[in-house]
mmCIF file of C-alpha atoms in Angstrom:
data_model
loop_
_atom_site.group_PDB
_atom_site.id
_atom_site.type_symbol
_atom_site.label_atom_id
_atom_site.label_comp_id
_atom_site.label_asym_id
_atom_site.label_seq_id
_atom_site.Cartn_x
_atom_site.Cartn_y
_atom_site.Cartn_z
ATOM 1 C CA MET A 1 4.912 10.940 8.885
ATOM 2 C CA ALA A 2 7.953 11.333 6.664
ATOM 3 C CA ALA A 3 7.492 12.389 3.100
ATOM 4 C CA ALA A 4 8.081 9.942 0.373
ATOM 5 C CA HIS A 5 11.260 10.476 -1.645
ATOM 6 C CA GLY A 6 11.837 9.383 -5.211
ATOM 7 C CA ARG A 7 14.590 6.953 -6.184
ATOM 8 C CA MET A 8 17.576 8.414 -7.983
ATOM 9 C CA SER A 9 19.182 6.549 -10.976
ATOM 10 C CA ASP A 10 22.895 5.993 -11.528
ATOM 11 C CA SER A 11 22.410 5.641 -15.266
ATOM 12 C CA ALA A 12 24.742 7.866 -17.153
ATOM 13 C CA ASP A 13 22.511 8.155 -20.239
ATOM 14 C CA GLY A 14 19.316 9.013 -18.337
ATOM 15 C CA THR A 15 17.427 5.953 -19.494
ATOM 16 C CA GLY A 16 17.270 4.671 -15.947
ATOM 17 C CA ASP A 17 15.582 7.878 -14.872
ATOM 18 C CA VAL A 18 12.811 7.331 -17.482
ATOM 19 C CA LYS A 19 12.289 3.764 -16.415
ATOM 20 C CA ASP A 20 12.077 4.731 -12.772
ATOM 21 C CA THR A 21 9.661 7.477 -13.536
ATOM 22 C CA GLU A 22 7.378 5.212 -15.552
ATOM 23 C CA GLU A 23 7.508 2.572 -12.795
ATOM 24 C CA ALA A 24 6.686 5.187 -10.188
ATOM 25 C CA ASP A 25 3.726 6.458 -12.168
ATOM 26 C CA ARG A 26 2.317 2.933 -12.351
ATOM 27 C CA HIS A 27 2.284 2.850 -8.575
ATOM 28 C CA SER A 28 1.252 6.361 -7.814
ATOM 29 C CA GLY A 29 -2.108 6.615 -9.688
ATOM 30 C CA ALA A 30 -0.513 8.967 -12.158
ATOM 31 C CA SER A 31 -1.040 6.455 -14.979
ATOM 32 C CA GLY A 32 -2.813 3.247 -15.606
ATOM 33 C CA PRO A 33 -6.232 1.989 -16.830
ATOM 34 C CA PRO A 34 -9.209 4.295 -16.264
ATOM 35 C CA ALA A 35 -10.592 2.029 -13.577
ATOM 36 C CA PHE A 36 -7.427 2.202 -11.590
ATOM 37 C CA ARG A 37 -7.172 5.968 -11.951
ATOM 38 C CA THR A 38 -10.812 6.407 -10.872
ATOM 39 C CA ALA A 39 -10.215 4.216 -7.853
ATOM 40 C CA VAL A 40 -7.174 6.226 -6.795
ATOM 41 C CA ASP A 41 -8.908 9.579 -7.325
ATOM 42 C CA ALA A 42 -11.636 8.376 -5.012
ATOM 43 C CA LEU A 43 -9.049 7.543 -2.297
ATOM 44 C CA ARG A 44 -7.525 11.000 -2.698
ATOM 45 C CA SER A 45 -10.875 12.814 -2.365
ATOM 46 C CA CYS A 46 -12.161 10.915 0.681
ATOM 47 C CA ARG A 47 -13.019 12.970 3.776
ATOM 48 C CA LEU A 48 -12.024 11.324 6.980
ATOM 49 C CA ARG A 49 -12.405 11.944 10.710
ATOM 50 C CA PRO A 50 -9.847 14.513 11.957
ATOM 51 C CA GLN A 51 -8.088 12.209 14.340
ATOM 52 C CA VAL A 52 -6.801 10.057 11.478
ATOM 53 C CA GLU A 53 -3.995 11.644 9.419
ATOM 54 C CA VAL A 54 -3.519 9.995 6.019
ATOM 55 C CA GLU A 55 -0.953 10.634 3.260
ATOM 56 C CA PRO A 56 0.381 8.763 0.238
ATOM 57 C CA THR A 57 3.465 6.539 0.655
ATOM 58 C CA PRO A 58 5.484 4.578 -1.944
ATOM 59 C CA ALA A 59 3.551 1.474 -3.025
ATOM 60 C CA PRO A 60 5.023 -2.035 -3.409
ATOM 61 C CA GLN A 61 6.014 -2.629 -7.027
ATOM 62 C CA ARG A 62 5.906 -6.495 -7.332
ATOM 63 C CA LEU A 63 2.451 -7.421 -5.988
ATOM 64 C CA ALA A 64 0.413 -6.238 -8.967
ATOM 65 C CA PRO A 65 0.827 -4.243 -12.263
ATOM 66 C CA TYR A 66 -0.679 -1.224 -10.600
ATOM 67 C CA ALA A 67 -0.584 -0.231 -6.926
ATOM 68 C CA TYR A 68 -1.249 2.786 -4.724
ATOM 69 C CA ALA A 69 -0.525 3.091 -1.029
ATOM 70 C CA LEU A 70 -1.528 5.293 1.908
ATOM 71 C CA GLU A 71 -0.158 5.402 5.398
ATOM 72 C CA ALA A 72 -2.106 6.706 8.400
ATOM 73 C CA VAL A 73 -1.684 7.515 12.015
ATOM 74 C CA VAL A 74 -4.360 8.026 14.710
ATOM 75 C CA VAL A 75 -3.459 10.985 16.883
ATOM 76 C CA ASP A 76 -4.804 12.378 20.169
ATOM 77 C CA GLY A 77 -3.089 15.661 20.876
ATOM 78 C CA GLU A 78 0.627 14.774 20.687
ATOM 79 C CA GLN A 79 0.185 11.033 21.102
ATOM 80 C CA GLU A 80 0.067 8.513 18.269
ATOM 81 C CA LEU A 81 -2.422 5.835 19.263
ATOM 82 C CA ALA A 82 -2.213 3.504 16.198
ATOM 83 C CA ASP A 83 -0.767 3.467 12.732
ATOM 84 C CA GLY A 84 -1.273 1.566 9.537
ATOM 85 C CA ARG A 85 -0.817 1.176 5.823
ATOM 86 C CA LEU A 86 -3.394 0.521 3.132
ATOM 87 C CA VAL A 87 -2.454 -0.672 -0.402
ATOM 88 C CA LEU A 88 -4.747 -0.775 -3.373
ATOM 89 C CA LEU A 89 -3.636 -3.359 -5.985
ATOM 90 C CA HIS A 90 -4.952 -3.658 -9.534
ATOM 91 C CA ASP A 91 -4.485 -6.301 -12.174
ATOM 92 C CA PRO A 92 -6.627 -5.577 -15.264
ATOM 93 C CA ALA A 93 -6.330 -9.233 -16.279
ATOM 94 C CA GLY A 94 -7.807 -10.423 -13.037
ATOM 95 C CA HIS A 95 -6.234 -12.502 -10.366
ATOM 96 C CA GLU A 96 -7.364 -16.108 -9.590
ATOM 97 C CA ALA A 97 -6.755 -15.790 -5.808
ATOM 98 C CA TRP A 98 -8.460 -12.410 -5.597
ATOM 99 C CA ARG A 99 -11.454 -13.440 -7.709
ATOM 100 C CA GLY A 100 -11.406 -9.886 -9.067
ATOM 101 C CA THR A 101 -9.195 -7.249 -10.520
ATOM 102 C CA PHE A 102 -8.704 -5.180 -7.302
ATOM 103 C CA ARG A 103 -7.374 -6.088 -3.939
ATOM 104 C CA LEU A 104 -6.899 -4.176 -0.736
ATOM 105 C CA VAL A 105 -4.033 -5.068 1.620
ATOM 106 C CA THR A 106 -3.596 -3.607 5.053
ATOM 107 C CA LEU A 107 -1.290 -3.531 8.088
ATOM 108 C CA VAL A 108 -2.578 -1.956 11.362
ATOM 109 C CA ARG A 109 -0.621 -1.710 14.602
ATOM 110 C CA ALA A 110 -1.283 -0.349 18.116
ATOM 111 C CA GLU A 111 -0.022 -0.893 21.677
ATOM 112 C CA LEU A 112 -2.133 -2.579 24.260
ATOM 113 C CA GLU A 113 -2.146 -3.018 28.001
ATOM 114 C CA PRO A 114 -0.339 -6.286 28.815
ATOM 115 C CA GLU A 115 -3.372 -7.770 30.562
ATOM 116 C CA MET A 116 -5.558 -6.913 27.571
ATOM 117 C CA ALA A 117 -3.063 -8.513 25.218
ATOM 118 C CA ALA A 118 -3.329 -11.752 27.299
ATOM 119 C CA ASP A 119 -7.066 -12.034 26.593
ATOM 120 C CA PRO A 120 -7.575 -15.316 24.700
ATOM 121 C CA LEU A 121 -10.361 -13.811 22.631
ATOM 122 C CA LEU A 122 -8.293 -10.884 21.449
ATOM 123 C CA PRO A 123 -7.513 -12.265 17.913
ATOM 124 C CA GLU A 124 -11.234 -12.963 17.265
ATOM 125 C CA VAL A 125 -12.188 -9.532 18.535
ATOM 126 C CA CYS A 126 -9.616 -7.813 16.330
ATOM 127 C CA TRP A 127 -10.808 -9.695 13.246
ATOM 128 C CA SER A 128 -14.404 -8.558 14.109
ATOM 129 C CA TRP A 129 -13.189 -4.983 14.001
ATOM 130 C CA LEU A 130 -12.196 -5.401 10.474
ATOM 131 C CA THR A 131 -15.249 -7.294 9.154
ATOM 132 C CA GLY A 132 -17.523 -5.116 11.274
ATOM 133 C CA ALA A 133 -16.121 -1.921 9.894
ATOM 134 C CA LEU A 134 -16.725 -3.133 6.321
ATOM 135 C CA GLN A 135 -20.240 -4.441 7.177
ATOM 136 C CA ALA A 136 -21.230 -1.300 9.048
ATOM 137 C CA ARG A 137 -20.732 0.723 5.829
ATOM 138 C CA GLY A 138 -22.694 -1.806 3.739
ATOM 139 C CA LEU A 139 -19.599 -2.777 1.706
ATOM 140 C CA GLY A 140 -19.460 -5.933 -0.407
ATOM 141 C CA TYR A 141 -16.241 -7.782 -0.362
ATOM 142 C CA GLY A 142 -14.877 -11.314 -0.922
ATOM 143 C CA GLU A 143 -11.909 -13.616 -0.277
ATOM 144 C CA PRO A 144 -10.959 -12.063 3.105
ATOM 145 C CA SER A 145 -7.742 -13.383 4.729
ATOM 146 C CA GLY A 146 -5.399 -12.201 7.333
ATOM 147 C CA THR A 147 -3.442 -12.804 10.584
ATOM 148 C CA ILE A 148 -3.660 -11.213 14.063
ATOM 149 C CA THR A 149 -0.356 -11.063 15.896
ATOM 150 C CA ARG A 150 0.230 -9.991 19.432
ATOM 151 C CA ALA A 151 3.734 -9.475 20.834
ATOM 152 C CA GLY A 152 5.119 -8.587 24.217
ATOM 153 C CA SER A 153 8.313 -6.939 25.307
ATOM 154 C CA HIS A 154 9.861 -7.283 28.745
ATOM 155 C CA TYR A 155 12.879 -5.185 29.723
ATOM 156 C CA PHE A 156 15.846 -6.170 31.866
ATOM 157 C CA GLY A 157 19.175 -4.840 33.070
ATOM 158 C CA GLY A 158 19.676 -1.194 32.121
ATOM 159 C CA LEU A 159 16.195 -1.109 30.699
ATOM 160 C CA ALA A 160 14.435 -2.762 33.662
ATOM 161 C CA GLU A 161 12.643 0.510 34.600
ATOM 162 C CA ARG A 162 10.604 0.407 31.386
ATOM 163 C CA PRO A 163 7.157 -1.021 31.768
ATOM 164 C CA ALA A 164 6.286 -4.144 29.797
ATOM 165 C CA ALA A 165 4.768 -3.330 26.440
ATOM 166 C CA SER A 166 2.384 -5.328 24.146
ATOM 167 C CA GLN A 167 1.409 -4.690 20.578
ATOM 168 C CA ILE A 168 -1.367 -5.966 18.379
ATOM 169 C CA GLU A 169 -0.781 -6.195 14.665
ATOM 170 C CA ILE A 170 -3.528 -6.819 12.049
ATOM 171 C CA ARG A 171 -2.448 -7.970 8.589
ATOM 172 C CA ALA A 172 -5.373 -8.544 6.199
ATOM 173 C CA SER A 173 -6.524 -8.410 2.588
ATOM 174 C CA TRP A 174 -9.825 -8.527 0.849
ATOM 175 C CA THR A 175 -11.317 -8.132 -2.602
ATOM 176 C CA PRO A 176 -13.699 -5.091 -2.812
ATOM 177 C CA ARG A 177 -16.866 -5.712 -4.842
ATOM 178 C CA GLU A 178 -16.597 -3.858 -8.177
ATOM 179 C CA GLY A 179 -19.316 -1.425 -9.172
ATOM 180 C CA LEU A 180 -19.968 0.638 -12.281
ATOM 181 C CA GLY A 181 -17.189 0.515 -14.832
ATOM 182 C CA GLY A 182 -15.557 -2.264 -12.848
ATOM 183 C CA VAL A 183 -14.501 0.234 -10.124
ATOM 184 C CA PRO A 184 -14.908 -0.517 -6.407
ATOM 185 C CA ASP A 185 -16.094 2.142 -3.926
ATOM 186 C CA THR A 186 -12.541 2.725 -2.660
ATOM 187 C CA ALA A 187 -13.509 5.918 -0.726
ATOM 188 C CA ALA A 188 -15.990 3.892 1.346
ATOM 189 C CA HIS A 189 -13.406 1.137 1.930
ATOM 190 C CA LEU A 190 -10.848 3.753 3.016
ATOM 191 C CA ALA A 191 -13.473 5.179 5.497
ATOM 192 C CA ALA A 192 -14.093 1.698 6.835
ATOM 193 C CA TRP A 193 -10.352 1.152 7.251
ATOM 194 C CA CYS A 194 -10.079 4.393 9.157
ATOM 195 C CA ASP A 195 -12.901 3.170 11.359
ATOM 196 C CA LEU A 196 -10.749 0.054 11.997
ATOM 197 C CA LEU A 197 -7.810 2.221 12.901
ATOM 198 C CA ALA A 198 -9.917 4.233 15.295
ATOM 199 C CA GLN A 199 -11.340 1.064 16.874
ATOM 200 C CA VAL A 200 -7.827 -0.318 17.426
ATOM 201 C CA ALA A 201 -6.750 3.046 18.876
ATOM 202 C CA GLY A 202 -9.656 2.968 21.342
ATOM 203 C CA LEU A 203 -11.489 6.008 19.938
ATOM 204 C CA PRO A 204 -15.299 6.124 20.136
ATOM 205 C CA PRO A 205 -17.114 5.309 16.821
ATOM 206 C CA ALA A 206 -17.709 8.262 14.568
ATOM 207 C CA GLY A 207 -21.357 7.201 13.923
ATOM 208 C CA PRO A 208 -23.754 4.318 14.490
ATOM 209 C CA GLY A 209 -21.657 1.127 14.723
ATOM 210 C CA ASP A 210 -22.247 -2.549 14.052
ATOM 211 C CA ALA A 211 -23.699 -4.231 17.141
ATOM 212 C CA SER A 212 -21.751 -7.415 16.271
ATOM 213 C CA VAL A 213 -18.382 -5.766 16.878
ATOM 214 C CA VAL A 214 -16.971 -6.210 20.355
ATOM 215 C CA THR A 215 -15.360 -3.237 21.947
ATOM 216 C CA LEU A 216 -12.377 -3.487 24.228
ATOM 217 C CA PRO A 217 -11.361 -0.804 26.761
ATOM 218 C CA GLN A 218 -9.093 2.179 25.924
ATOM 219 C CA ARG A 219 -5.712 1.056 24.642
ATOM 220 C CA ARG A 220 -2.489 2.377 25.946
ATOM 221 C CA GLY A 221 -1.611 5.735 24.456
ATOM 222 C CA PRO A 222 1.788 4.732 23.239
ATOM 223 C CA GLN A 223 3.863 7.206 21.402
ATOM 224 C CA SER A 224 4.559 10.908 21.715
ATOM 225 C CA ARG A 225 4.935 12.721 18.399
#
């Protein structure tokens, strides 16, 4: 994964640099209310299964007053089986749609065998991977929402030798239940999100799973690193 690069300012007097730095701090966990900093620290200290490589990435700056983002890739040797992004949003004043002060937003993608992508139950199964991952770790959450998208590519002409490819994409968000000090257990939510990534990638569960989660066969190992 590429390293994140800061944004340079064209301001001659340097005030633009200060503004950009302050804005970056608000979305990097370097500043903000104690609850936000505690939640970000927990994300940074979380221990994850070795097949999932996670690193910080620039966070969106218009979704909430404070945000922190991670990107991840599931690897098997030199192959990338799935990838995703997880964003932690925080609004100290609360958000009516969230029904809380924190929100987690995610995008997860992986390639599938074309015949698997044609399964009419695939969207329900993929949604069960997300809710099952949260439930398996005993996490409280509310206001879940999301979309499951499957897309197929067929190649013609000079590209006709390429096999057809299908991709599943999960976009979702949920409000983590807040604990002591108004801080959710973000480390556990990150671990559950990595369980989802592993599930989408076709890896076996790291521990006892949720019997309500349906497992599909091994997904296509898509990308070489």
